[in-house]
Short mmCIF file of N, CA and C in Angstrom, two decimals:
data_model
loop_
_atom_site.label_atom_id
_atom_site.label_comp_id
_atom_site.label_asym_id
_atom_site.label_seq_id
_atom_site.Cartn_x
_atom_site.Cartn_y
_atom_site.Cartn_z
N MET P 1 0.83 -1.17 0.00
CA MET P 1 0.00 0.00 0.00
C MET P 1 0.89 1.25 0.00
N CYS P 2 0.60 2.17 -0.89
CA CYS P 2 1.39 3.40 -0.97
C CYS P 2 0.88 4.41 0.04
N ALA P 3 1.77 5.01 0.77
CA ALA P 3 1.38 6.05 1.72
C ALA P 3 1.29 7.39 1.00
N ALA P 4 0.35 8.22 1.41
CA ALA P 4 0.21 9.54 0.81
C ALA P 4 1.39 10.41 1.21
N VAL P 5 1.86 11.22 0.28
CA VAL P 5 2.98 12.10 0.57
C VAL P 5 2.47 13.43 1.08
N LYS P 6 3.31 14.13 1.81
CA LYS P 6 2.91 15.41 2.38
C LYS P 6 3.34 16.59 1.53
N GLU P 7 4.27 16.39 0.60
CA GLU P 7 4.72 17.47 -0.24
C GLU P 7 3.56 17.97 -1.09
N ASP P 8 3.57 19.27 -1.38
CA ASP P 8 2.43 19.87 -2.08
C ASP P 8 2.81 20.26 -3.50
N PHE P 9 3.09 19.28 -4.32
CA PHE P 9 3.34 19.56 -5.74
C PHE P 9 2.65 18.49 -6.57
N ARG P 10 2.39 18.84 -7.81
CA ARG P 10 1.72 17.93 -8.74
C ARG P 10 2.76 17.08 -9.46
N VAL P 11 2.35 15.87 -9.80
CA VAL P 11 3.18 14.97 -10.58
C VAL P 11 2.43 14.67 -11.88
N VAL P 12 3.09 14.97 -13.00
CA VAL P 12 2.50 14.79 -14.32
C VAL P 12 3.16 13.59 -14.98
N CYS P 13 2.38 12.55 -15.26
CA CYS P 13 2.90 11.39 -15.97
C CYS P 13 2.55 11.55 -17.44
N LEU P 14 3.58 11.54 -18.29
CA LEU P 14 3.41 11.60 -19.74
C LEU P 14 3.67 10.20 -20.27
N GLY P 15 2.60 9.47 -20.59
CA GLY P 15 2.72 8.09 -21.03
C GLY P 15 2.49 7.96 -22.51
N GLY P 16 3.36 7.25 -23.19
CA GLY P 16 3.20 7.07 -24.62
C GLY P 16 4.01 5.92 -25.14
N SER P 17 3.87 5.70 -26.43
CA SER P 17 4.58 4.63 -27.10
C SER P 17 4.96 5.12 -28.48
N ALA P 18 4.62 4.37 -29.50
CA ALA P 18 4.96 4.75 -30.87
C ALA P 18 4.41 6.15 -31.18
N GLY P 19 5.27 7.02 -31.65
CA GLY P 19 4.86 8.39 -31.98
C GLY P 19 4.86 9.34 -30.79
N GLY P 20 5.22 8.87 -29.61
CA GLY P 20 5.17 9.69 -28.41
C GLY P 20 6.30 10.70 -28.27
N LEU P 21 7.41 10.48 -28.93
CA LEU P 21 8.57 11.37 -28.78
C LEU P 21 8.21 12.82 -29.10
N GLN P 22 7.54 13.04 -30.20
CA GLN P 22 7.17 14.40 -30.60
C GLN P 22 6.27 15.04 -29.54
N ALA P 23 5.35 14.28 -29.00
CA ALA P 23 4.46 14.80 -27.96
C ALA P 23 5.23 15.15 -26.69
N TYR P 24 6.19 14.30 -26.31
CA TYR P 24 7.00 14.61 -25.13
C TYR P 24 7.75 15.93 -25.33
N THR P 25 8.41 16.05 -26.47
CA THR P 25 9.23 17.25 -26.69
C THR P 25 8.35 18.50 -26.85
N ASP P 26 7.20 18.37 -27.52
CA ASP P 26 6.30 19.51 -27.66
C ASP P 26 5.74 19.97 -26.31
N THR P 27 5.56 19.04 -25.39
CA THR P 27 5.05 19.37 -24.06
C THR P 27 6.13 20.02 -23.20
N LEU P 28 7.33 19.47 -23.23
CA LEU P 28 8.40 19.97 -22.35
C LEU P 28 9.04 21.26 -22.84
N ARG P 29 9.14 21.43 -24.14
CA ARG P 29 9.86 22.59 -24.70
C ARG P 29 9.40 23.93 -24.12
N PRO P 30 8.11 24.22 -24.04
CA PRO P 30 7.70 25.55 -23.54
C PRO P 30 7.66 25.67 -22.01
N MET P 31 7.91 24.58 -21.29
CA MET P 31 7.81 24.61 -19.83
C MET P 31 8.97 25.39 -19.20
N PRO P 32 8.65 26.30 -18.29
CA PRO P 32 9.74 26.96 -17.56
C PRO P 32 10.39 25.96 -16.60
N SER P 33 11.55 26.30 -16.11
CA SER P 33 12.28 25.38 -15.22
C SER P 33 11.71 25.34 -13.82
N ASP P 34 10.79 26.23 -13.50
CA ASP P 34 10.24 26.31 -12.14
C ASP P 34 8.73 26.16 -12.11
N THR P 35 8.20 25.13 -12.75
CA THR P 35 6.75 24.91 -12.79
C THR P 35 6.19 24.52 -11.43
N GLY P 36 7.03 23.99 -10.57
CA GLY P 36 6.55 23.47 -9.30
C GLY P 36 5.97 22.07 -9.43
N MET P 37 6.09 21.49 -10.62
CA MET P 37 5.58 20.14 -10.87
C MET P 37 6.74 19.21 -11.22
N ALA P 38 6.53 17.93 -10.99
CA ALA P 38 7.47 16.91 -11.45
C ALA P 38 6.85 16.26 -12.68
N PHE P 39 7.67 15.97 -13.69
CA PHE P 39 7.21 15.33 -14.91
C PHE P 39 7.86 13.96 -15.00
N VAL P 40 7.04 12.94 -15.21
CA VAL P 40 7.54 11.57 -15.33
C VAL P 40 7.19 11.08 -16.72
N ILE P 41 8.21 10.76 -17.50
CA ILE P 41 8.02 10.22 -18.84
C ILE P 41 7.98 8.70 -18.70
N ALA P 42 6.85 8.11 -19.11
CA ALA P 42 6.66 6.67 -19.02
C ALA P 42 6.43 6.11 -20.42
N PRO P 43 7.52 5.85 -21.14
CA PRO P 43 7.39 5.35 -22.52
C PRO P 43 7.55 3.83 -22.59
N HIS P 44 7.06 3.28 -23.68
CA HIS P 44 7.42 1.90 -24.02
C HIS P 44 8.65 2.03 -24.88
N ARG P 45 9.76 1.44 -24.47
CA ARG P 45 10.98 1.59 -25.26
C ARG P 45 11.95 0.47 -24.96
N SER P 46 12.87 0.31 -25.86
CA SER P 46 13.91 -0.70 -25.70
C SER P 46 15.14 -0.07 -25.05
N SER P 47 15.99 -0.89 -24.49
CA SER P 47 17.17 -0.38 -23.78
C SER P 47 18.17 0.28 -24.72
N GLU P 48 18.21 -0.15 -25.99
CA GLU P 48 19.18 0.45 -26.90
C GLU P 48 18.84 1.90 -27.24
N LYS P 49 17.62 2.33 -27.03
CA LYS P 49 17.24 3.72 -27.29
C LYS P 49 17.20 4.55 -26.02
N SER P 50 17.59 3.97 -24.90
CA SER P 50 17.50 4.62 -23.60
C SER P 50 18.29 5.93 -23.53
N SER P 51 19.56 5.88 -23.88
CA SER P 51 20.38 7.09 -23.77
C SER P 51 19.98 8.12 -24.82
N LEU P 52 19.51 7.68 -25.98
CA LEU P 52 19.05 8.62 -27.00
C LEU P 52 17.88 9.45 -26.50
N LEU P 53 16.90 8.80 -25.90
CA LEU P 53 15.73 9.52 -25.39
C LEU P 53 16.12 10.50 -24.29
N LEU P 54 16.99 10.07 -23.41
CA LEU P 54 17.46 10.95 -22.33
C LEU P 54 18.13 12.20 -22.92
N ASP P 55 18.98 12.02 -23.91
CA ASP P 55 19.67 13.15 -24.55
C ASP P 55 18.70 14.07 -25.27
N ILE P 56 17.76 13.51 -25.99
CA ILE P 56 16.78 14.32 -26.73
C ILE P 56 15.95 15.16 -25.76
N LEU P 57 15.47 14.56 -24.70
CA LEU P 57 14.65 15.29 -23.72
C LEU P 57 15.47 16.39 -23.04
N ALA P 58 16.72 16.11 -22.73
CA ALA P 58 17.57 17.10 -22.07
C ALA P 58 17.81 18.32 -22.95
N ARG P 59 17.74 18.14 -24.27
CA ARG P 59 17.96 19.26 -25.19
C ARG P 59 16.73 20.16 -25.33
N VAL P 60 15.54 19.69 -24.93
CA VAL P 60 14.34 20.49 -25.16
C VAL P 60 13.79 21.15 -23.90
N THR P 61 14.40 20.89 -22.75
CA THR P 61 13.90 21.49 -21.52
C THR P 61 15.07 22.02 -20.68
N THR P 62 14.78 23.04 -19.89
CA THR P 62 15.79 23.57 -18.97
C THR P 62 15.77 22.85 -17.62
N MET P 63 14.76 21.98 -17.42
CA MET P 63 14.71 21.18 -16.19
C MET P 63 15.71 20.03 -16.29
N PRO P 64 16.27 19.59 -15.17
CA PRO P 64 17.12 18.40 -15.21
C PRO P 64 16.32 17.19 -15.68
N VAL P 65 16.90 16.38 -16.55
CA VAL P 65 16.28 15.15 -17.03
C VAL P 65 17.09 13.98 -16.48
N ILE P 66 16.42 13.10 -15.74
CA ILE P 66 17.09 12.06 -14.98
C ILE P 66 16.43 10.71 -15.26
N GLU P 67 17.24 9.68 -15.55
CA GLU P 67 16.66 8.34 -15.63
C GLU P 67 16.46 7.84 -14.20
N VAL P 68 15.28 7.33 -13.92
CA VAL P 68 14.91 6.91 -12.57
C VAL P 68 15.77 5.74 -12.11
N GLN P 69 16.15 5.80 -10.84
CA GLN P 69 16.83 4.70 -10.15
C GLN P 69 15.98 4.32 -8.95
N ASP P 70 16.05 3.07 -8.56
CA ASP P 70 15.28 2.59 -7.42
C ASP P 70 15.61 3.40 -6.17
N GLY P 71 14.58 3.85 -5.47
CA GLY P 71 14.75 4.62 -4.24
C GLY P 71 14.96 6.11 -4.45
N MET P 72 15.02 6.55 -5.70
CA MET P 72 15.22 7.97 -6.00
C MET P 72 14.03 8.79 -5.50
N LEU P 73 14.31 9.92 -4.92
CA LEU P 73 13.29 10.83 -4.41
C LEU P 73 12.63 11.58 -5.56
N LEU P 74 11.33 11.69 -5.51
CA LEU P 74 10.56 12.43 -6.51
C LEU P 74 10.46 13.88 -6.05
N GLU P 75 10.97 14.80 -6.89
CA GLU P 75 11.01 16.21 -6.54
C GLU P 75 10.44 17.06 -7.68
N PRO P 76 9.92 18.24 -7.36
CA PRO P 76 9.41 19.12 -8.42
C PRO P 76 10.52 19.72 -9.27
N ASN P 77 10.12 20.26 -10.42
CA ASN P 77 11.02 20.95 -11.34
C ASN P 77 12.10 20.04 -11.93
N ARG P 78 11.69 18.79 -12.15
CA ARG P 78 12.56 17.79 -12.75
C ARG P 78 11.75 16.94 -13.72
N VAL P 79 12.45 16.35 -14.67
CA VAL P 79 11.85 15.40 -15.60
C VAL P 79 12.49 14.05 -15.32
N TYR P 80 11.67 13.07 -15.03
CA TYR P 80 12.14 11.72 -14.72
C TYR P 80 11.78 10.80 -15.88
N LEU P 81 12.69 9.94 -16.26
CA LEU P 81 12.49 9.01 -17.35
C LEU P 81 12.47 7.58 -16.81
N MET P 82 11.38 6.87 -17.07
CA MET P 82 11.27 5.48 -16.65
C MET P 82 12.31 4.65 -17.41
N PRO P 83 13.08 3.82 -16.69
CA PRO P 83 14.06 2.98 -17.39
C PRO P 83 13.37 1.88 -18.20
N PRO P 84 14.03 1.40 -19.25
CA PRO P 84 13.43 0.33 -20.05
C PRO P 84 13.34 -0.98 -19.28
N HIS P 85 12.35 -1.77 -19.64
CA HIS P 85 12.16 -3.12 -19.10
C HIS P 85 11.92 -3.13 -17.59
N MET P 86 11.39 -2.04 -17.05
CA MET P 86 11.11 -1.97 -15.61
C MET P 86 9.66 -1.60 -15.38
N GLU P 87 9.11 -2.06 -14.26
CA GLU P 87 7.84 -1.55 -13.76
C GLU P 87 8.21 -0.56 -12.67
N MET P 88 7.56 0.57 -12.70
CA MET P 88 7.90 1.65 -11.78
C MET P 88 6.65 2.06 -11.02
N THR P 89 6.80 2.23 -9.72
CA THR P 89 5.75 2.77 -8.87
C THR P 89 6.35 3.88 -8.02
N VAL P 90 5.50 4.57 -7.29
CA VAL P 90 5.99 5.58 -6.35
C VAL P 90 5.35 5.29 -4.99
N GLU P 91 6.19 5.24 -3.97
CA GLU P 91 5.75 5.01 -2.60
C GLU P 91 6.52 5.95 -1.69
N ASN P 92 5.80 6.61 -0.79
CA ASN P 92 6.44 7.52 0.16
C ASN P 92 7.37 8.50 -0.54
N ASN P 93 6.94 9.00 -1.70
CA ASN P 93 7.68 10.01 -2.46
C ASN P 93 8.98 9.48 -3.06
N GLU P 94 9.11 8.16 -3.17
CA GLU P 94 10.29 7.55 -3.77
C GLU P 94 9.87 6.60 -4.88
N PHE P 95 10.68 6.53 -5.92
CA PHE P 95 10.44 5.59 -7.00
C PHE P 95 10.83 4.18 -6.55
N VAL P 96 10.04 3.22 -6.95
CA VAL P 96 10.33 1.81 -6.70
C VAL P 96 10.36 1.12 -8.07
N LEU P 97 11.46 0.45 -8.36
CA LEU P 97 11.62 -0.24 -9.64
C LEU P 97 11.68 -1.75 -9.43
N GLN P 98 11.03 -2.46 -10.35
CA GLN P 98 11.09 -3.92 -10.37
C GLN P 98 11.17 -4.34 -11.83
N PRO P 99 11.83 -5.47 -12.11
CA PRO P 99 11.86 -5.94 -13.50
C PRO P 99 10.44 -6.11 -14.04
N GLN P 100 10.27 -5.72 -15.28
CA GLN P 100 8.96 -5.84 -15.92
C GLN P 100 8.57 -7.31 -16.03
N ARG P 101 7.34 -7.59 -15.63
CA ARG P 101 6.83 -8.96 -15.73
C ARG P 101 6.66 -9.34 -17.20
N LYS P 102 6.90 -10.59 -17.49
CA LYS P 102 6.69 -11.10 -18.85
C LYS P 102 5.20 -11.36 -19.03
N LEU P 103 4.55 -10.48 -19.75
CA LEU P 103 3.12 -10.61 -19.99
C LEU P 103 2.87 -10.85 -21.47
N ARG P 104 1.78 -11.49 -21.75
CA ARG P 104 1.35 -11.62 -23.14
C ARG P 104 0.63 -10.34 -23.51
N GLY P 105 0.79 -9.94 -24.75
CA GLY P 105 0.08 -8.74 -25.20
C GLY P 105 0.89 -7.49 -24.96
N TRP P 106 0.17 -6.38 -24.87
CA TRP P 106 0.80 -5.06 -24.75
C TRP P 106 1.33 -4.81 -23.35
N PRO P 107 2.37 -3.98 -23.22
CA PRO P 107 2.89 -3.63 -21.89
C PRO P 107 1.85 -2.91 -21.05
N THR P 108 2.00 -2.99 -19.73
CA THR P 108 1.10 -2.29 -18.81
C THR P 108 1.89 -1.38 -17.87
N THR P 109 3.10 -1.03 -18.24
CA THR P 109 3.96 -0.25 -17.34
C THR P 109 3.38 1.13 -17.03
N ILE P 110 2.67 1.75 -17.97
CA ILE P 110 2.08 3.05 -17.72
C ILE P 110 0.95 2.92 -16.71
N SER P 111 0.09 1.93 -16.91
CA SER P 111 -1.02 1.72 -15.96
C SER P 111 -0.51 1.43 -14.56
N VAL P 112 0.52 0.60 -14.44
CA VAL P 112 1.09 0.27 -13.13
C VAL P 112 1.56 1.55 -12.43
N PHE P 113 2.28 2.40 -13.16
CA PHE P 113 2.76 3.64 -12.55
C PHE P 113 1.60 4.56 -12.18
N LEU P 114 0.64 4.71 -13.08
CA LEU P 114 -0.49 5.62 -12.81
C LEU P 114 -1.31 5.18 -11.60
N LEU P 115 -1.50 3.88 -11.42
CA LEU P 115 -2.24 3.41 -10.25
C LEU P 115 -1.53 3.80 -8.96
N SER P 116 -0.21 3.66 -8.94
CA SER P 116 0.53 4.05 -7.73
C SER P 116 0.52 5.57 -7.56
N LEU P 117 0.57 6.29 -8.67
CA LEU P 117 0.54 7.76 -8.61
C LEU P 117 -0.79 8.25 -8.04
N ALA P 118 -1.88 7.64 -8.45
CA ALA P 118 -3.20 8.02 -7.93
C ALA P 118 -3.27 7.81 -6.43
N GLU P 119 -2.73 6.71 -5.97
CA GLU P 119 -2.77 6.42 -4.54
C GLU P 119 -1.85 7.34 -3.74
N ALA P 120 -0.67 7.61 -4.26
CA ALA P 120 0.32 8.39 -3.51
C ALA P 120 0.06 9.90 -3.59
N TYR P 121 -0.37 10.38 -4.75
CA TYR P 121 -0.48 11.83 -4.94
C TYR P 121 -1.91 12.34 -5.03
N ARG P 122 -2.86 11.43 -5.06
CA ARG P 122 -4.29 11.75 -5.04
C ARG P 122 -4.64 12.88 -6.01
N HIS P 123 -5.13 14.00 -5.49
CA HIS P 123 -5.58 15.12 -6.35
C HIS P 123 -4.42 15.85 -7.04
N ARG P 124 -3.19 15.52 -6.68
CA ARG P 124 -2.03 16.15 -7.32
C ARG P 124 -1.48 15.30 -8.47
N ALA P 125 -2.19 14.21 -8.81
CA ALA P 125 -1.77 13.33 -9.90
C ALA P 125 -2.39 13.81 -11.22
N ILE P 126 -1.57 13.86 -12.26
CA ILE P 126 -2.04 14.22 -13.60
C ILE P 126 -1.54 13.15 -14.56
N ALA P 127 -2.46 12.60 -15.35
CA ALA P 127 -2.11 11.58 -16.34
C ALA P 127 -2.34 12.14 -17.73
N VAL P 128 -1.33 11.98 -18.60
CA VAL P 128 -1.44 12.40 -19.99
C VAL P 128 -1.11 11.18 -20.85
N ILE P 129 -2.05 10.78 -21.69
CA ILE P 129 -1.84 9.62 -22.56
C ILE P 129 -1.58 10.14 -23.98
N PHE P 130 -0.39 9.83 -24.47
CA PHE P 130 0.05 10.27 -25.79
C PHE P 130 -0.04 9.13 -26.80
N SER P 131 0.43 9.43 -28.00
CA SER P 131 0.45 8.51 -29.13
C SER P 131 1.02 7.16 -28.73
N GLY P 132 0.40 6.10 -29.26
CA GLY P 132 0.91 4.78 -29.03
C GLY P 132 -0.05 3.70 -29.49
N VAL P 133 0.48 2.50 -29.62
CA VAL P 133 -0.31 1.35 -30.02
C VAL P 133 -0.69 0.58 -28.77
N GLY P 134 -1.90 0.08 -28.71
CA GLY P 134 -2.37 -0.66 -27.56
C GLY P 134 -3.26 0.21 -26.68
N CYS P 135 -3.37 -0.18 -25.42
CA CYS P 135 -4.28 0.55 -24.52
C CYS P 135 -3.67 0.83 -23.15
N ASP P 136 -2.35 0.71 -23.03
CA ASP P 136 -1.70 0.95 -21.74
C ASP P 136 -2.05 2.34 -21.22
N GLY P 137 -2.30 2.44 -19.93
CA GLY P 137 -2.67 3.70 -19.29
C GLY P 137 -4.16 3.84 -19.08
N SER P 138 -4.95 3.33 -20.01
CA SER P 138 -6.40 3.50 -19.95
C SER P 138 -7.04 2.95 -18.68
N SER P 139 -6.60 1.77 -18.28
CA SER P 139 -7.23 1.13 -17.13
C SER P 139 -6.98 1.87 -15.82
N ALA P 140 -6.00 2.76 -15.77
CA ALA P 140 -5.67 3.48 -14.54
C ALA P 140 -6.34 4.85 -14.45
N LEU P 141 -6.95 5.31 -15.52
CA LEU P 141 -7.54 6.66 -15.51
C LEU P 141 -8.67 6.79 -14.51
N LYS P 142 -9.44 5.74 -14.32
CA LYS P 142 -10.53 5.77 -13.34
C LYS P 142 -9.96 6.05 -11.94
N ALA P 143 -8.83 5.43 -11.61
CA ALA P 143 -8.21 5.65 -10.29
C ALA P 143 -7.72 7.08 -10.15
N ILE P 144 -7.14 7.64 -11.21
CA ILE P 144 -6.68 9.04 -11.17
C ILE P 144 -7.88 9.96 -10.91
N LYS P 145 -8.98 9.73 -11.64
CA LYS P 145 -10.18 10.56 -11.48
C LYS P 145 -10.78 10.39 -10.09
N ALA P 146 -10.86 9.15 -9.61
CA ALA P 146 -11.44 8.88 -8.28
C ALA P 146 -10.64 9.56 -7.18
N ALA P 147 -9.34 9.73 -7.40
CA ALA P 147 -8.48 10.39 -6.41
C ALA P 147 -8.54 11.91 -6.52
N GLY P 148 -9.24 12.42 -7.54
CA GLY P 148 -9.35 13.87 -7.71
C GLY P 148 -8.33 14.45 -8.66
N GLY P 149 -7.57 13.60 -9.35
CA GLY P 149 -6.56 14.07 -10.29
C GLY P 149 -7.16 14.45 -11.64
N LEU P 150 -6.28 14.88 -12.54
CA LEU P 150 -6.68 15.31 -13.88
C LEU P 150 -6.16 14.33 -14.92
N THR P 151 -6.91 14.20 -16.04
CA THR P 151 -6.50 13.31 -17.11
C THR P 151 -6.63 13.99 -18.47
N PHE P 152 -5.68 13.66 -19.34
CA PHE P 152 -5.64 14.20 -20.69
C PHE P 152 -5.36 13.06 -21.67
N ALA P 153 -5.83 13.23 -22.92
CA ALA P 153 -5.49 12.30 -23.99
C ALA P 153 -5.18 13.13 -25.23
N GLN P 154 -4.11 12.78 -25.92
CA GLN P 154 -3.69 13.52 -27.10
C GLN P 154 -4.74 13.37 -28.21
N SER P 155 -5.16 14.48 -28.79
CA SER P 155 -6.20 14.46 -29.82
C SER P 155 -5.65 14.30 -31.23
N ASP P 156 -4.38 14.57 -31.43
CA ASP P 156 -3.80 14.52 -32.77
C ASP P 156 -2.65 13.52 -32.86
N ALA P 157 -2.81 12.38 -32.21
CA ALA P 157 -1.75 11.38 -32.12
C ALA P 157 -1.46 10.72 -33.46
N VAL P 158 -0.19 10.44 -33.70
CA VAL P 158 0.23 9.72 -34.89
C VAL P 158 -0.35 8.30 -34.86
N PHE P 159 -0.23 7.63 -33.72
CA PHE P 159 -0.83 6.33 -33.48
C PHE P 159 -1.88 6.55 -32.39
N ASP P 160 -3.15 6.49 -32.77
CA ASP P 160 -4.20 6.94 -31.85
C ASP P 160 -4.77 5.85 -30.94
N ASP P 161 -4.23 4.62 -30.95
CA ASP P 161 -4.78 3.56 -30.09
C ASP P 161 -4.83 3.97 -28.62
N MET P 162 -3.69 4.36 -28.08
CA MET P 162 -3.64 4.65 -26.64
C MET P 162 -4.54 5.82 -26.26
N PRO P 163 -4.46 6.98 -26.93
CA PRO P 163 -5.36 8.06 -26.53
C PRO P 163 -6.84 7.75 -26.82
N ARG P 164 -7.12 7.01 -27.87
CA ARG P 164 -8.51 6.66 -28.19
C ARG P 164 -9.07 5.73 -27.11
N HIS P 165 -8.30 4.71 -26.72
CA HIS P 165 -8.74 3.82 -25.65
C HIS P 165 -8.93 4.60 -24.34
N ALA P 166 -8.03 5.53 -24.08
CA ALA P 166 -8.17 6.35 -22.87
C ALA P 166 -9.49 7.14 -22.92
N ASP P 167 -9.75 7.77 -24.05
CA ASP P 167 -10.98 8.56 -24.20
C ASP P 167 -12.23 7.70 -24.05
N GLU P 168 -12.17 6.48 -24.58
CA GLU P 168 -13.32 5.58 -24.51
C GLU P 168 -13.65 5.13 -23.09
N THR P 169 -12.75 5.33 -22.13
CA THR P 169 -13.06 4.97 -20.74
C THR P 169 -14.07 5.92 -20.11
N GLY P 170 -14.20 7.12 -20.69
CA GLY P 170 -15.07 8.12 -20.09
C GLY P 170 -14.42 8.85 -18.92
N HIS P 171 -13.13 8.64 -18.73
CA HIS P 171 -12.40 9.25 -17.60
C HIS P 171 -11.34 10.25 -18.06
N VAL P 172 -11.52 10.85 -19.22
CA VAL P 172 -10.57 11.85 -19.72
C VAL P 172 -11.19 13.23 -19.58
N ASP P 173 -10.48 14.12 -18.90
CA ASP P 173 -10.97 15.50 -18.72
C ASP P 173 -10.78 16.35 -19.97
N PHE P 174 -9.61 16.22 -20.58
CA PHE P 174 -9.28 17.06 -21.73
C PHE P 174 -8.64 16.23 -22.81
#
């Protein structure tokens, strides 16, 4: 069970897959370095593209871009990148990493993170579902909404499966 944190900042999870890179960079580029929010990039990706994504994101934002490590403290005014092949949750304001379970079908790493985010950050949780194939993230939107958080789905996605599935849940605010 995740304990609620006492810090008063919002955590924005940007979840995506195929076609998500452009959405990540378009979202981060105009952000000032002192938004008071933490941004967590939760992509589906392979380990060989790990350092490339980190470098690309670091070039489009003035906020520090950090690949998450187990036990790392979640702080505002930073961009955190989920490592490949890991399931990530947040407990007591710290990231918890475990090897990704071998599942049939599409990954569920975004949903796993969003469920923990809803529990830990309640009304300060924000979920954004970007371009991608499959439906990862959709099943967790109800929990974000029930906790009082906000939800978004990209309307102009290159691959519209993920945002379309999110919208079809009836739990997307924007």
